[in-house]
Amino acid sequence: MAFDRDKILRLLISLYGEQSAGEALGDLQTLLERFCEQHPELRRQPPQPLTQRDIILIVYPDQVQQPDVPPLETLAQFCRRTLGGLISGVHILPFYPSSSDDGFAVMDYRQVDPAFGGWDSIASLRQDFQLMFDAVINHVSSRSEWFQRFLRGDPLYRQYFIVVEGDPDLSQVTRPRALPLLTAFQTAEGERRLWTTFSADQIDLNYRNPRVLLEVVDLLLFYAAQGADFIRLDAIAYLWKEIGTACIHLPQTHAIIRLFRAALQAAAPNLRLITETNVPHAENISYFGDGSDEAHLVYNFALPPLVLFSLLRGEAEKLSAWAAEIKAPSSETAFFNFLASHDGVGLNPVRGILDEAEIGFLVETVEAGGGLTSYKSNPNGSTSPYELNVNYFDALALPGEPPLGAPLERFMLAQAIMLCLAGVPGIYFHSLFGSRGWREGVVLRRSNRAINRQKLRLADLEAELADQTSLRLHVFQRYRALLRARASQAAFHPAADQQVLPLHPAVFAVLRSPRSLGDPPEMGRPVLCLHNLSAVSVEVSLPRRLYLPLHPLHDLISGKEIPLRSGGKLTLSPYQTLWLS
């Protein structure tokens, strides 16, 4: 076991001081040694290199349903039959028993909700796909055994949660919700106010207690043993609380992530950590650490609102300027690129990239099209837009437009931008199959986020995919062509070179080149990705180094040859995408 004792001890000392750190180190080492004895095969598995064929589907465990079949089994069957060869992995959103928030108020971290299936269902899905599990470790359900034992006064769990006494000044605490930070509970020792960052049903864990940290490391190892290839650290930025601070991005939080990384490196080096931090871009990328000691992948949270803004405005300058500067810090790391997820389109990540007027434009445009907005509380008592709650297709559909017209073209252009960028793509199930917003769900669930969380009957979905006139089929066929084109080219490797070219104010142009990947036989050809974000045709002139006179370029998506006019000129139709080789 490659246990870096000195490194882990330093991290523990930074969290707990020397005396408590020494005790925690011994307990952690025992935990890791026992795990390695039980699972020696995991210690011998190095991480598999990421490639251009790595594409992750984001999906709820009960996303597709049929009578008398566990939903996870239905999901496995559907993915094999419909998505085999198109995706490499599946991020199954929380499949644990839960009391609220569509799985993110976990009652038991180590069980599969019987309504979805069992661990054998998870194992069945893993036969064909890599798996990403959620570690929802900032908080637990108020109905969890841990919290119930706290309420009963069990001494073992007395320090598992954050009790706030007196009337401390909490005004600096970053609030991702317009909800109370503290929630009162009646316990065996009287009323206590508990820290609840996200809701009264989601009780924050107390990482000042080393036992909590050890419990969570043991949980991450359990997920490794159950077949996780990736672990998503949900809401990780809020992990450590320090009254008098913003309680977000604290040094102790980064130390805990580094400790997770070091522990997993010793016992399950094939497992990758991915951080979910819906915050401004500069803070988001801090979770890469030095490129070797924190997250392997970081959600690229600025991408969804920035692509949406650029397409609604028909201009590429801000997107191009931002994309020209982003780069993962090492070959061990990559951005997790996505446009839609089970949550809405976060607005905090583009603060500092877009001004407040431009963010206001996004809010007004989306709400005019039937979307919703969620707000967060500010230290001065005001609120600010935090998240657009809208299906990504609907966000790009202007009132009165037929879905199979301009909205479809804008939507597929957005997906092409996401897929062409350096990193690993994450595709939300509803985006892959052209879903629209579920307004009825907002009323039924009393949650804005429900608008993009509809569950589907398998028979209905398959019937629409067989209908030549359906939006679902049109989106899936177009998406399938993009995925196959991406997977076929080493230029789309997560670590391949990326250069943004200023060819036209309305065109997002990216040159991907595999020259950095190794020996010439492995290199392949560069790919020039052109995306016209506007509703009018535009002419671009390609740099001379990117073409040979009189030689047409090949579009990887359509398979057609694209002839160039004199001087390397070509015309892009409204919302057209070309990936040219």
Coordinates of C-alpha atoms in Angstrom, one line a residue:
M1 CA 0.0 0.0 0.0
A2 CA 1.5 3.3 -1.1
F3 CA 0.5 5.2 2.0
D4 CA 2.1 8.6 2.1
R5 CA 2.2 8.9 5.9
D6 CA 4.0 12.2 6.1
K7 CA 1.7 13.9 3.7
I8 CA -1.5 12.6 5.4
L9 CA -0.2 13.5 8.8
R10 CA 0.5 17.1 7.7
L11 CA -3.0 17.4 6.4
L12 CA -4.5 16.0 9.6
I13 CA -2.4 18.4 11.7
S14 CA -3.8 21.3 9.6
L15 CA -7.3 20.2 10.5
Y16 CA -7.1 18.9 14.1
G17 CA -3.8 19.8 15.6
E18 CA -0.9 17.5 16.5
Q19 CA -2.5 15.3 19.2
S20 CA -5.8 14.6 17.5
A21 CA -4.0 14.2 14.2
G22 CA -1.8 11.4 15.5
E23 CA -4.8 9.4 16.7
A24 CA -6.7 10.0 13.5
L25 CA -3.6 8.9 11.4
G26 CA -3.5 5.6 13.2
D27 CA -7.2 5.0 12.7
L28 CA -6.9 6.0 9.0
Q29 CA -4.0 3.7 8.4
T30 CA -5.8 0.8 10.0
L31 CA -8.8 1.5 7.9
L32 CA -6.8 1.6 4.6
E33 CA -4.8 -1.5 5.5
R34 CA -8.0 -3.5 6.2
F35 CA -9.5 -2.3 2.9
C36 CA -6.4 -3.3 0.9
E37 CA -6.5 -6.8 2.5
Q38 CA -10.1 -7.2 1.5
H39 CA -9.8 -5.7 -2.0
P40 CA -6.2 -6.3 -3.2
E41 CA -7.4 -6.2 -6.8
L42 CA -8.3 -2.5 -6.5
R43 CA -4.8 -1.5 -5.3
R44 CA -3.3 -3.1 -8.4
Q45 CA -5.5 -1.3 -10.9
P46 CA -3.9 1.9 -12.2
P47 CA -6.2 4.6 -13.6
Q48 CA -7.2 4.1 -17.2
P49 CA -6.2 7.0 -19.3
L50 CA -9.0 9.3 -20.4
T51 CA -9.5 9.5 -24.2
Q52 CA -11.8 11.2 -26.7
R53 CA -14.1 8.2 -26.4
D54 CA -14.9 9.0 -22.7
I55 CA -18.4 10.5 -22.6
I56 CA -20.6 10.4 -19.5
L57 CA -24.4 10.2 -19.4
I58 CA -26.0 12.0 -16.4
V59 CA -29.2 10.2 -15.4
Y60 CA -31.5 9.5 -12.5
P61 CA -31.7 5.9 -11.4
D62 CA -35.4 5.8 -12.2
Q63 CA -35.2 8.0 -15.4
V64 CA -36.8 5.3 -17.6
Q65 CA -39.5 3.0 -16.2
Q66 CA -41.5 0.0 -17.2
P67 CA -44.0 -2.0 -15.2
D68 CA -42.7 -4.7 -12.7
V69 CA -39.0 -4.1 -13.6
P70 CA -36.6 -2.3 -11.2
P71 CA -35.7 1.1 -12.8
L72 CA -32.0 0.5 -12.6
E73 CA -32.5 -2.7 -14.7
T74 CA -34.6 -0.8 -17.2
L75 CA -31.8 1.8 -17.4
A76 CA -29.1 -0.8 -18.0
Q77 CA -31.2 -2.4 -20.7
F78 CA -31.9 0.9 -22.4
C79 CA -28.3 2.1 -22.3
R80 CA -27.0 -1.2 -23.8
R81 CA -29.6 -1.2 -26.5
T82 CA -29.6 2.5 -27.5
L83 CA -26.3 4.0 -26.3
G84 CA -23.8 1.2 -26.7
G85 CA -20.8 2.5 -28.5
L86 CA -21.9 6.2 -28.0
I87 CA -21.1 6.7 -24.3
S88 CA -18.4 5.2 -22.1
G89 CA -19.9 5.9 -18.6
V90 CA -23.0 6.6 -16.6
H91 CA -23.3 9.1 -13.8
I92 CA -26.2 7.6 -11.8
L93 CA -27.6 10.4 -9.7
P94 CA -28.2 9.5 -6.0
F95 CA -29.7 6.0 -5.9
Y96 CA -29.6 5.7 -2.1
P97 CA -32.7 5.9 0.2
S98 CA -33.6 9.6 0.5
S99 CA -36.2 11.8 2.1
S100 CA -36.2 14.8 -0.3
D101 CA -34.4 16.8 -3.0
D102 CA -34.6 14.0 -5.5
G103 CA -32.0 11.9 -3.8
F104 CA -29.7 14.5 -2.2
A105 CA -31.1 14.1 1.3
V106 CA -29.5 10.7 1.9
M107 CA -30.8 8.4 4.7
D108 CA -28.4 5.5 4.1
Y109 CA -25.2 6.0 2.2
R110 CA -24.6 2.2 1.8
Q111 CA -27.9 1.0 0.4
V112 CA -29.6 1.2 -2.9
D113 CA -33.1 2.4 -2.6
P114 CA -35.2 -0.8 -3.1
A115 CA -37.6 1.2 -5.3
F116 CA -34.7 1.4 -7.8
G117 CA -33.1 -2.0 -7.5
G118 CA -30.1 -3.3 -5.6
W119 CA -26.3 -3.4 -5.7
D120 CA -26.7 -6.3 -8.2
S121 CA -28.5 -3.8 -10.5
I122 CA -25.5 -1.4 -10.2
A123 CA -23.1 -4.3 -11.0
S124 CA -25.2 -5.1 -14.1
L125 CA -24.8 -1.6 -15.5
R126 CA -21.1 -1.7 -14.8
Q127 CA -20.7 -4.7 -17.1
D128 CA -20.9 -2.3 -20.1
F129 CA -20.2 1.2 -18.7
Q130 CA -17.9 3.0 -16.3
L131 CA -19.9 4.4 -13.3
M132 CA -19.9 7.7 -11.4
F133 CA -21.4 7.7 -7.9
D134 CA -22.5 10.7 -5.9
A135 CA -20.9 11.2 -2.5
V136 CA -23.4 13.6 -0.9
I137 CA -21.1 14.2 2.1
N138 CA -21.8 17.8 3.0
H139 CA -25.1 16.8 4.7
V140 CA -27.4 13.9 5.5
S141 CA -31.1 13.5 5.8
S142 CA -32.9 14.5 9.0
R143 CA -34.3 11.0 8.8
S144 CA -30.9 9.3 8.6
E145 CA -29.8 6.9 11.4
W146 CA -26.9 9.2 12.2
F147 CA -29.1 12.2 12.8
Q148 CA -31.8 10.2 14.6
R149 CA -29.1 8.9 17.0
F150 CA -28.0 12.5 17.5
L151 CA -31.5 13.5 18.4
R152 CA -31.7 10.6 20.9
G153 CA -28.5 11.8 22.6
D154 CA -26.3 8.9 21.5
P155 CA -22.8 10.0 22.7
L156 CA -21.2 8.5 19.6
Y157 CA -23.1 10.9 17.3
R158 CA -23.2 14.0 19.6
Q159 CA -20.4 15.7 17.6
Y160 CA -21.5 14.6 14.1
F161 CA -23.4 17.8 13.4
I162 CA -23.0 21.5 13.9
V163 CA -24.9 22.9 16.9
V164 CA -24.9 26.7 16.9
E165 CA -25.3 28.3 20.3
G166 CA -25.9 31.9 21.3
D167 CA -26.3 34.5 18.6
P168 CA -23.1 34.6 16.5
D169 CA -22.8 36.8 13.5
L170 CA -23.5 34.6 10.5
S171 CA -24.0 37.4 8.0
Q172 CA -20.8 36.6 6.1
V173 CA -21.9 33.0 5.4
T174 CA -22.4 32.3 1.7
R175 CA -25.9 31.3 1.0
P176 CA -26.8 29.2 -2.0
R177 CA -30.5 29.3 -1.1
A178 CA -32.9 32.0 0.1
L179 CA -33.7 29.8 3.1
P180 CA -32.7 29.9 6.8
L181 CA -29.2 28.8 7.6
L182 CA -30.1 27.3 11.0
T183 CA -33.0 24.9 11.8
A184 CA -34.2 24.2 15.3
F185 CA -34.7 20.5 16.4
Q186 CA -36.0 19.0 19.6
T187 CA -33.3 16.6 21.0
A188 CA -33.0 14.5 24.2
E189 CA -31.0 17.4 25.6
G190 CA -33.5 20.1 24.7
E191 CA -33.9 22.3 21.6
R192 CA -30.8 22.7 19.4
R193 CA -30.2 24.8 16.3
L194 CA -28.4 22.9 13.6
W195 CA -26.5 24.1 10.5
T196 CA -28.6 23.4 7.4
T197 CA -27.0 24.9 4.3
F198 CA -29.5 23.6 1.8
S199 CA -32.7 22.8 3.6
A200 CA -34.2 21.8 6.9
D201 CA -34.1 18.2 5.8
Q202 CA -30.4 18.3 4.9
I203 CA -28.3 18.5 8.1
D204 CA -24.6 19.5 7.6
L205 CA -21.9 17.2 8.9
N206 CA -19.3 18.4 11.3
Y207 CA -15.8 17.7 9.9
R208 CA -14.2 19.3 13.0
N209 CA -14.9 15.8 14.4
P210 CA -12.2 13.4 13.1
R211 CA -14.6 10.5 13.4
V212 CA -16.8 12.1 10.7
L213 CA -13.8 12.4 8.3
L214 CA -12.9 8.7 8.9
E215 CA -16.5 7.7 8.4
V216 CA -16.6 9.5 5.0
V217 CA -13.2 8.0 3.9
D218 CA -14.6 4.6 4.7
L219 CA -17.7 5.4 2.7
L220 CA -15.6 6.5 -0.4
L221 CA -13.7 3.2 -0.1
F222 CA -17.0 1.3 0.0
Y223 CA -18.0 3.0 -3.2
A224 CA -14.8 2.0 -4.8
A225 CA -15.5 -1.6 -3.8
Q226 CA -19.0 -1.4 -5.3
G227 CA -17.5 -0.5 -8.7
A228 CA -17.3 3.3 -8.8
D229 CA -14.8 4.6 -11.4
F230 CA -15.6 8.3 -10.5
I231 CA -16.9 9.8 -7.3
R232 CA -18.7 13.1 -7.5
L233 CA -18.1 15.2 -4.4
D234 CA -21.4 17.0 -4.2
A235 CA -21.6 20.6 -2.8
I236 CA -18.0 20.1 -1.6
A237 CA -17.1 23.8 -1.4
Y238 CA -19.3 24.2 1.8
L239 CA -17.7 21.3 3.7
W240 CA -15.8 23.2 6.5
K241 CA -17.6 25.8 8.6
E242 CA -15.8 28.6 10.4
I243 CA -18.0 31.3 12.0
G244 CA -16.8 34.7 11.0
T245 CA -15.9 33.6 7.5
A246 CA -17.9 33.0 4.3
C247 CA -17.8 29.2 5.1
I248 CA -17.0 28.4 1.5
H249 CA -13.6 27.4 -0.2
L250 CA -11.9 27.4 3.2
P251 CA -8.3 26.0 3.3
Q252 CA -9.6 23.1 5.5
T253 CA -12.0 22.0 2.7
H254 CA -9.1 21.8 0.2
A255 CA -7.1 19.9 2.8
I256 CA -9.9 17.4 3.2
I257 CA -10.1 16.9 -0.6
R258 CA -6.3 16.3 -0.7
L259 CA -6.7 13.8 2.1
F260 CA -9.4 12.0 0.2
R261 CA -7.1 11.9 -2.9
A262 CA -4.2 10.6 -0.9
A263 CA -6.2 7.9 0.8
L264 CA -7.8 6.7 -2.5
Q265 CA -4.4 6.8 -4.2
A266 CA -3.2 4.3 -1.6
A267 CA -6.1 1.9 -1.8
A268 CA -8.0 2.4 -5.1
P269 CA -5.8 4.4 -7.5
N270 CA -8.1 3.7 -10.4
L271 CA -10.8 5.9 -8.9
R272 CA -11.1 9.5 -10.0
L273 CA -12.6 12.4 -7.9
I274 CA -14.8 15.1 -9.5
T275 CA -15.7 18.2 -7.6
E276 CA -19.1 19.9 -8.0
T277 CA -18.7 23.6 -7.1
N278 CA -21.3 25.9 -8.6
V279 CA -19.2 29.0 -8.0
P280 CA -17.4 31.7 -10.1
H281 CA -14.8 30.3 -12.5
A282 CA -11.7 31.4 -10.7
E283 CA -12.8 29.8 -7.5
N284 CA -14.1 26.7 -9.3
I285 CA -10.7 25.8 -10.8
S286 CA -9.0 26.1 -7.5
Y287 CA -10.3 22.5 -6.8
F288 CA -7.7 21.2 -9.3
G289 CA -5.2 22.0 -6.6
D290 CA -1.7 21.8 -8.0
G291 CA -2.8 19.5 -10.7
S292 CA -1.9 16.3 -8.8
D293 CA -3.4 16.5 -5.3
E294 CA -7.1 17.4 -5.5
A295 CA -9.8 16.8 -8.1
H296 CA -9.1 14.8 -11.2
L297 CA -12.0 16.5 -12.9
V298 CA -13.8 19.8 -12.2
Y299 CA -17.2 20.7 -13.4
N300 CA -16.9 23.5 -16.0
F301 CA -19.7 25.5 -14.5
A302 CA -19.2 28.7 -16.5
L303 CA -19.8 26.9 -19.8
P304 CA -23.6 26.4 -19.7
P305 CA -24.6 30.1 -19.0
L306 CA -21.9 31.4 -21.3
V307 CA -22.9 29.3 -24.2
L308 CA -26.6 30.2 -23.6
F309 CA -25.7 33.9 -23.5
S310 CA -23.6 33.7 -26.6
L311 CA -26.3 32.0 -28.7
L312 CA -29.1 34.2 -27.5
R313 CA -27.0 37.3 -28.4
G314 CA -25.6 35.7 -31.6
E315 CA -22.1 36.8 -30.7
A316 CA -19.0 34.8 -29.8
E317 CA -16.6 37.3 -28.3
K318 CA -17.1 36.6 -24.6
L319 CA -17.2 32.9 -25.1
S320 CA -14.1 33.0 -27.2
A321 CA -12.1 35.2 -24.8
W322 CA -13.0 32.9 -21.9
A323 CA -12.3 29.7 -23.7
A324 CA -8.9 31.0 -24.9
E325 CA -7.7 31.2 -21.3
I326 CA -9.0 27.9 -19.8
K327 CA -6.6 25.0 -19.5
A328 CA -6.4 22.1 -17.1
P329 CA -3.3 22.3 -15.0
S330 CA -1.8 18.9 -15.8
S331 CA -2.3 15.8 -17.9
E332 CA -3.8 14.1 -14.8
T333 CA -6.7 16.5 -14.8
A334 CA -9.6 17.6 -17.1
F335 CA -12.6 19.8 -17.2
F336 CA -16.0 18.0 -17.0
N337 CA -17.8 19.9 -19.8
F338 CA -21.6 20.0 -19.6
L339 CA -24.5 22.3 -20.6
A340 CA -27.4 20.8 -18.6
S341 CA -27.8 18.7 -15.5
H342 CA -30.4 17.7 -13.0
D343 CA -30.0 21.2 -11.6
G344 CA -30.6 24.5 -13.4
V345 CA -28.1 26.7 -15.2
G346 CA -26.0 28.3 -12.5
L347 CA -25.4 32.1 -12.8
N348 CA -22.7 32.5 -10.2
P349 CA -20.1 30.9 -12.4
V350 CA -20.2 33.7 -14.9
R351 CA -20.1 36.5 -12.4
G352 CA -16.9 38.3 -13.4
I353 CA -17.2 37.1 -17.0
L354 CA -20.6 38.6 -17.7
D355 CA -21.7 41.9 -16.0
E356 CA -25.0 42.1 -14.0
A357 CA -26.8 43.7 -17.0
E358 CA -25.9 40.7 -19.1
I359 CA -27.0 38.3 -16.4
G360 CA -30.2 40.2 -16.2
F361 CA -30.6 39.7 -20.0
L362 CA -30.3 36.0 -19.5
V363 CA -32.9 36.0 -16.7
E364 CA -35.4 38.1 -18.7
T365 CA -35.0 36.1 -21.9
V366 CA -35.4 32.7 -20.2
E367 CA -38.4 33.9 -18.1
A368 CA -40.1 35.3 -21.3
G369 CA -39.9 31.8 -22.7
G370 CA -41.5 30.2 -19.7
G371 CA -38.4 29.4 -17.6
L372 CA -38.0 30.2 -13.9
T373 CA -35.3 31.7 -11.7
S374 CA -34.1 30.7 -8.3
Y375 CA -32.5 33.2 -5.9
K376 CA -29.9 33.2 -3.2
S377 CA -29.6 35.4 -0.1
N378 CA -26.8 38.0 0.1
P379 CA -25.0 39.1 3.3
N380 CA -26.8 42.5 3.2
G381 CA -30.3 40.8 3.2
S382 CA -30.9 41.2 -0.5
T383 CA -31.3 38.4 -3.0
S384 CA -29.7 37.7 -6.4
P385 CA -30.5 35.4 -9.3
Y386 CA -28.7 32.2 -8.6
E387 CA -29.9 29.7 -11.1
L388 CA -32.1 29.5 -14.3
N389 CA -34.6 26.7 -14.0
V390 CA -35.3 25.7 -17.5
N391 CA -34.7 22.8 -19.9
Y392 CA -31.7 23.8 -22.0
F393 CA -33.7 23.2 -25.3
D394 CA -36.4 25.6 -24.1
A395 CA -33.8 28.2 -23.0
L396 CA -32.8 28.4 -26.7
A397 CA -36.3 28.4 -28.1
L398 CA -37.8 31.9 -28.6
P399 CA -41.6 32.3 -28.3
G400 CA -43.5 31.2 -31.4
E401 CA -40.6 29.3 -33.1
P402 CA -41.4 25.8 -34.3
P403 CA -39.2 23.3 -32.3
L404 CA -37.8 21.6 -35.4
G405 CA -36.6 25.0 -36.8
A406 CA -34.2 27.5 -35.3
P407 CA -34.5 26.1 -31.7
L408 CA -33.2 22.7 -32.9
E409 CA -30.3 24.3 -34.8
R410 CA -29.3 26.5 -31.8
F411 CA -29.6 23.5 -29.4
M412 CA -27.4 21.2 -31.5
L413 CA -24.9 24.0 -32.1
A414 CA -24.6 24.4 -28.3
Q415 CA -24.0 20.7 -27.9
A416 CA -21.3 20.8 -30.6
I417 CA -19.5 23.6 -28.8
M418 CA -19.5 21.6 -25.5
L419 CA -18.3 18.4 -27.3
C420 CA -15.5 20.1 -29.1
L421 CA -13.8 21.6 -26.1
A422 CA -10.9 20.0 -24.2
G423 CA -12.2 17.9 -21.4
V424 CA -14.6 15.1 -20.8
P425 CA -18.3 15.7 -21.9
G426 CA -21.2 15.1 -19.5
I427 CA -24.5 14.8 -21.2
Y428 CA -27.8 15.0 -19.3
F429 CA -30.3 12.4 -20.3
H430 CA -33.0 15.0 -21.2
S431 CA -30.6 16.8 -23.5
L432 CA -29.6 13.6 -25.4
F433 CA -33.2 12.9 -26.2
G434 CA -34.7 16.4 -26.8
S435 CA -36.9 16.7 -23.8
R436 CA -38.9 19.9 -23.1
G437 CA -39.6 21.5 -19.8
W438 CA -41.9 19.7 -17.3
R439 CA -44.0 22.6 -16.0
E440 CA -46.5 20.3 -14.3
G441 CA -43.7 18.9 -12.2
V442 CA -42.9 22.4 -10.8
V443 CA -46.5 22.5 -9.4
L444 CA -46.5 18.9 -8.2
R445 CA -43.1 19.0 -6.5
R446 CA -43.3 22.6 -5.5
S447 CA -39.7 23.1 -6.8
N448 CA -38.4 25.1 -9.7
R449 CA -35.8 22.4 -10.4
A450 CA -38.5 19.9 -11.2
I451 CA -38.9 21.5 -14.6
N452 CA -35.9 19.5 -15.8
R453 CA -36.4 16.3 -13.8
Q454 CA -39.3 14.5 -15.5
K455 CA -39.2 10.7 -15.4
L456 CA -40.2 8.8 -18.6
R457 CA -42.1 5.7 -19.4
L458 CA -39.8 3.4 -21.5
A459 CA -42.6 2.6 -24.0
D460 CA -43.4 6.2 -24.6
L461 CA -39.7 7.1 -25.1
E462 CA -39.1 4.3 -27.5
A463 CA -42.3 5.1 -29.5
E464 CA -41.1 8.7 -29.9
L465 CA -37.6 7.5 -31.0
A466 CA -39.3 5.5 -33.7
D467 CA -41.3 8.4 -34.9
Q468 CA -39.6 10.1 -37.9
T469 CA -41.4 13.4 -37.1
S470 CA -40.6 13.6 -33.4
L471 CA -38.2 16.1 -31.8
R472 CA -36.7 13.4 -29.7
L473 CA -35.6 11.4 -32.8
H474 CA -34.2 14.5 -34.6
V475 CA -32.1 15.5 -31.5
F476 CA -30.9 12.0 -30.9
Q477 CA -29.9 11.4 -34.5
R478 CA -28.0 14.7 -34.6
Y479 CA -26.4 14.0 -31.3
R480 CA -25.3 10.5 -32.4
A481 CA -23.5 12.0 -35.4
L482 CA -21.6 14.4 -33.1
L483 CA -20.6 11.7 -30.6
R484 CA -19.3 9.4 -33.4
A485 CA -17.3 12.2 -35.0
R486 CA -15.8 13.1 -31.6
A487 CA -14.9 9.6 -30.7
S488 CA -13.2 9.0 -34.1
Q489 CA -10.6 11.7 -33.7
A490 CA -7.5 11.9 -31.4
A491 CA -7.8 15.7 -31.8
F492 CA -10.7 15.5 -29.3
H493 CA -8.6 13.8 -26.7
P494 CA -9.1 15.6 -23.3
A495 CA -5.5 16.6 -23.3
A496 CA -5.1 17.5 -27.0
D497 CA -4.1 21.1 -27.8
Q498 CA -6.8 23.7 -28.0
Q499 CA -6.5 27.1 -29.7
V500 CA -9.4 29.6 -30.1
L501 CA -9.2 31.5 -33.4
P502 CA -10.7 35.0 -33.8
L503 CA -12.2 34.4 -37.3
H504 CA -15.4 36.4 -37.0
P505 CA -17.4 38.1 -34.1
A506 CA -20.3 35.6 -34.5
V507 CA -18.1 32.5 -35.0
F508 CA -16.7 30.3 -32.2
A509 CA -13.7 28.7 -33.8
V510 CA -11.5 26.1 -32.1
L511 CA -8.6 24.3 -33.5
R512 CA -8.0 21.0 -31.7
S513 CA -4.7 19.3 -32.4
P514 CA -3.4 16.0 -31.1
R515 CA 0.3 16.9 -31.5
S516 CA 0.9 17.0 -27.8
L517 CA -0.3 13.4 -27.2
G518 CA 2.8 11.4 -28.2
D519 CA 4.4 9.7 -31.2
P520 CA 3.3 10.5 -34.7
P521 CA 1.3 7.2 -35.3
E522 CA -0.9 8.2 -32.4
M523 CA -1.4 11.8 -33.4
G524 CA -4.0 11.9 -36.1
R525 CA -5.0 15.1 -37.8
P526 CA -6.0 18.5 -36.4
V527 CA -9.7 19.4 -36.5
L528 CA -11.0 22.9 -37.0
C529 CA -14.4 23.4 -35.3
L530 CA -16.5 26.3 -36.6
H531 CA -19.8 27.3 -35.0
N532 CA -21.9 30.2 -36.4
L533 CA -23.8 31.6 -33.4
S534 CA -25.8 34.0 -35.4
A535 CA -29.1 33.8 -37.3
V536 CA -27.5 35.0 -40.6
S537 CA -24.9 33.6 -42.9
V538 CA -21.3 34.7 -42.3
E539 CA -18.1 34.4 -44.3
V540 CA -14.8 33.5 -42.7
S541 CA -11.3 33.3 -44.1
L542 CA -9.2 30.4 -42.8
P543 CA -5.6 31.0 -41.9
R544 CA -3.3 29.7 -44.7
R545 CA -1.7 27.1 -42.5
L546 CA -5.0 25.3 -42.1
Y547 CA -5.7 24.3 -45.7
L548 CA -4.1 23.5 -49.0
P549 CA -5.3 25.5 -52.1
L550 CA -7.8 23.6 -54.3
H551 CA -8.1 20.8 -51.7
P552 CA -11.5 20.5 -50.0
L553 CA -11.8 20.0 -46.3
H554 CA -13.8 17.1 -44.9
D555 CA -16.7 17.7 -42.4
L556 CA -16.6 15.0 -39.8
I557 CA -20.2 15.4 -38.8
S558 CA -21.9 15.2 -42.2
G559 CA -19.2 13.3 -44.0
K560 CA -19.3 15.9 -46.8
E561 CA -16.4 17.6 -48.5
I562 CA -16.4 21.4 -48.0
P563 CA -14.7 23.3 -50.9
L564 CA -12.9 26.5 -50.1
R565 CA -13.1 29.6 -52.3
S566 CA -10.1 31.7 -53.2
G567 CA -8.1 32.9 -50.1
G568 CA -9.5 30.1 -47.9
K569 CA -13.0 31.6 -47.7
L570 CA -16.1 29.7 -46.8
T571 CA -19.6 30.6 -45.8
L572 CA -21.4 29.3 -42.7
S573 CA -25.1 29.2 -42.7
P574 CA -27.1 30.4 -39.7
Y575 CA -26.3 28.3 -36.7
Q576 CA -24.2 25.9 -38.8
T577 CA -21.5 23.7 -37.3
L578 CA -18.5 22.3 -39.2
W579 CA -15.8 20.1 -37.8
L580 CA -13.2 20.2 -40.5
S581 CA -10.4 17.8 -41.0

